[in-house]
PDB file of C-alpha atoms in Angstrom:
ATOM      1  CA  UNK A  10       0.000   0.000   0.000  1.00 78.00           C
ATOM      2  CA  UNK A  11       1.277   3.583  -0.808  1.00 82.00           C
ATOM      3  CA  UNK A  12       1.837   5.808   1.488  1.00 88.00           C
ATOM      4  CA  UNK A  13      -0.274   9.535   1.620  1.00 86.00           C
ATOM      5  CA  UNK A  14       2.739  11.252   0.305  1.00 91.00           C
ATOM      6  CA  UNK A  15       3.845   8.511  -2.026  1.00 91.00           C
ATOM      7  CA  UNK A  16       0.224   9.538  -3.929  1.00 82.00           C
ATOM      8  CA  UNK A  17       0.580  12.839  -3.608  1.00 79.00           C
ATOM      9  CA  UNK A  18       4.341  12.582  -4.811  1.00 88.00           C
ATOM     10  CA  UNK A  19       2.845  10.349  -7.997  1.00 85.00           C
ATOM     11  CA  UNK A  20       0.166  13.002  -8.739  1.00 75.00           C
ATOM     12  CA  UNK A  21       2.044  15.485  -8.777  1.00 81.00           C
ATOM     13  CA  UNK A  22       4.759  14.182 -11.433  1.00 86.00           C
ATOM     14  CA  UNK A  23       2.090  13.345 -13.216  1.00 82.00           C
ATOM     15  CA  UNK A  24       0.656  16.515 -13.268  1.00 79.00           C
ATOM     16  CA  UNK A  25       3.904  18.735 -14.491  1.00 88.00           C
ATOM     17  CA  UNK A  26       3.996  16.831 -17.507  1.00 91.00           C
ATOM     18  CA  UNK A  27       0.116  16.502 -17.961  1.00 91.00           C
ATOM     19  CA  UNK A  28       0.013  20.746 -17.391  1.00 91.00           C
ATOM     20  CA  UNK A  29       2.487  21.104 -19.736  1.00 94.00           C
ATOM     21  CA  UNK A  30       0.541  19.517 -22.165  1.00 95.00           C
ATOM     22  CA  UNK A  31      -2.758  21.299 -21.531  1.00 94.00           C
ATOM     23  CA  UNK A  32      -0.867  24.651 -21.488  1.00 96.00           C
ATOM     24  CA  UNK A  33       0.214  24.139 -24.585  1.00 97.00           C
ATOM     25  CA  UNK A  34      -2.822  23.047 -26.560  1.00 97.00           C
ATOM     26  CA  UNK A  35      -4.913  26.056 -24.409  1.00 97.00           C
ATOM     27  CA  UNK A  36      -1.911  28.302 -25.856  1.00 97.00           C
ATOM     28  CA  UNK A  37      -2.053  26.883 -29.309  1.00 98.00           C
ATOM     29  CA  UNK A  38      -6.397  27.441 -29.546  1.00 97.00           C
ATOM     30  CA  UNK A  39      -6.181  30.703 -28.009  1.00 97.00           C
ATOM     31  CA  UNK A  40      -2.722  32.766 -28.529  1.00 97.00           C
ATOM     32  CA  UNK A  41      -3.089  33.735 -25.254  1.00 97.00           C
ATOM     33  CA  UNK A  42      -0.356  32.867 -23.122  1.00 97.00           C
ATOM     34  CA  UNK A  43      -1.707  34.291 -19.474  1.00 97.00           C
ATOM     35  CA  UNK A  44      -4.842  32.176 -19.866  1.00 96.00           C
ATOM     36  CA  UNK A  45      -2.756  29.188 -21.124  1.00 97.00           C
ATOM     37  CA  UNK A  46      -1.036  29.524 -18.029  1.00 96.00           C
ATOM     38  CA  UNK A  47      -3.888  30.165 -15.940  1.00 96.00           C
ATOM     39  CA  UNK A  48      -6.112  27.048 -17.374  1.00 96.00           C
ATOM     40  CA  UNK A  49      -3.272  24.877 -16.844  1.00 93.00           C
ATOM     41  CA  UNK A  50      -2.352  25.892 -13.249  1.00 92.00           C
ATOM     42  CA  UNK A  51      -6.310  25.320 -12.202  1.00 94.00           C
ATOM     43  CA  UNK A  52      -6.149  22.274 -14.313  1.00 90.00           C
ATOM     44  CA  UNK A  53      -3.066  20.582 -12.624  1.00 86.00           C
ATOM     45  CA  UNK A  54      -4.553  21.704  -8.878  1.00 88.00           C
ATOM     46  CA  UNK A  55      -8.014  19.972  -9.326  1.00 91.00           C
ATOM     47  CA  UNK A  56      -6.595  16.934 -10.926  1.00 84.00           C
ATOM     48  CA  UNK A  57      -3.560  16.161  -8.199  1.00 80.00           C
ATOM     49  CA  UNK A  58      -6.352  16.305  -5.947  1.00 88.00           C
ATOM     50  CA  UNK A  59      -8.724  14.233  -8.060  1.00 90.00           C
ATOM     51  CA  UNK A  60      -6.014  11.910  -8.740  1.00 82.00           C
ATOM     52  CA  UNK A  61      -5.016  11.379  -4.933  1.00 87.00           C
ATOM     53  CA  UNK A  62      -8.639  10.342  -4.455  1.00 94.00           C
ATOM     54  CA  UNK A  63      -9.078   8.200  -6.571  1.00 92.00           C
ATOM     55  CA  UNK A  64      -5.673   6.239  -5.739  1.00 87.00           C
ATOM     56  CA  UNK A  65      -6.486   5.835  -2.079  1.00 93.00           C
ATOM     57  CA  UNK A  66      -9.996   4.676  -2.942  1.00 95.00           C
ATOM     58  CA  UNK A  67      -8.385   1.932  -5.179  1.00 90.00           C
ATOM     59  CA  UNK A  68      -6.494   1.460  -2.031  1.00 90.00           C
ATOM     60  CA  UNK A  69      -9.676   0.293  -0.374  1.00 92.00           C
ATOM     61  CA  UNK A  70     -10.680  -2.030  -2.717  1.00 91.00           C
ATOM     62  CA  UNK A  71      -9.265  -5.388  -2.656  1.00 88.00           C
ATOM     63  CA  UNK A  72     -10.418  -6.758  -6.390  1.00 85.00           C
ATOM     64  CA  UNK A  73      -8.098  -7.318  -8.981  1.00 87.00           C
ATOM     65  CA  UNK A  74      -5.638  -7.690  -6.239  1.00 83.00           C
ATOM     66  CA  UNK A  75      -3.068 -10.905  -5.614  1.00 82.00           C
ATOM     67  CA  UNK A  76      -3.092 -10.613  -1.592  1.00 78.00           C
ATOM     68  CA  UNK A  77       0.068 -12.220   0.038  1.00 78.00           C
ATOM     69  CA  UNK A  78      -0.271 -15.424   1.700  1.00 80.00           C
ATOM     70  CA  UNK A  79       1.356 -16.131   5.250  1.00 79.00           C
ATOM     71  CA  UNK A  80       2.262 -19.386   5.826  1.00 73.00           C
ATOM     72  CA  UNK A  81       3.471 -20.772  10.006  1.00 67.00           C
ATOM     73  CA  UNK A  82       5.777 -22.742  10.440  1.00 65.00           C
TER      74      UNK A  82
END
C-alpha cells in the first residue's frame, strides 16, 4: 500500500507533464499565453487532488488484487 505522500508525490509528477501539455494546446487554440497559463495551473490543482482520491480509494478495494499469503511454520 502507498503511502499519503507517495500519492501525492505520484500526482504530482504526473501533473507537471500533464500541465504542460494542456498549457500548450490552451496556448495553441487561443494565442493567449496568461490564460494558457492560468487554465493549466487550475487544471493541474483539481486533478492532483482528483487523482489522490481516486488512488487511495483503489487502495480500499481489494479486487483485482493478488493478496500475500502467510504461511506458520
Amino acid at each position: 500500500m502507498d503511502t499519503h505522500l507517495r500519492s501525492v508525490a505520484k500526482g504530482i509528477s504526473w501533473r507537471v507533464l500533464a500541465t504542460m501539455v494542456t498549457t500548450i494546446v490552451v496556448y495553441l487554440y487561443s494565442g493567449e499565453l496568461v490564460a494558457a497559463a492560468i487554465v493549466g495551473s487550475f487544471d493541474a490543482l483539481a486533478k492532483i487532488v482528483l487523482y489522490w482520491g481516486h488512488e487511495r480509494i483503489w487502495q480500499r478495494i481489494t479486487w483485482g488484487r493478488i493478496m500475500p499469503t502467510v504461511f506458520s511454520p
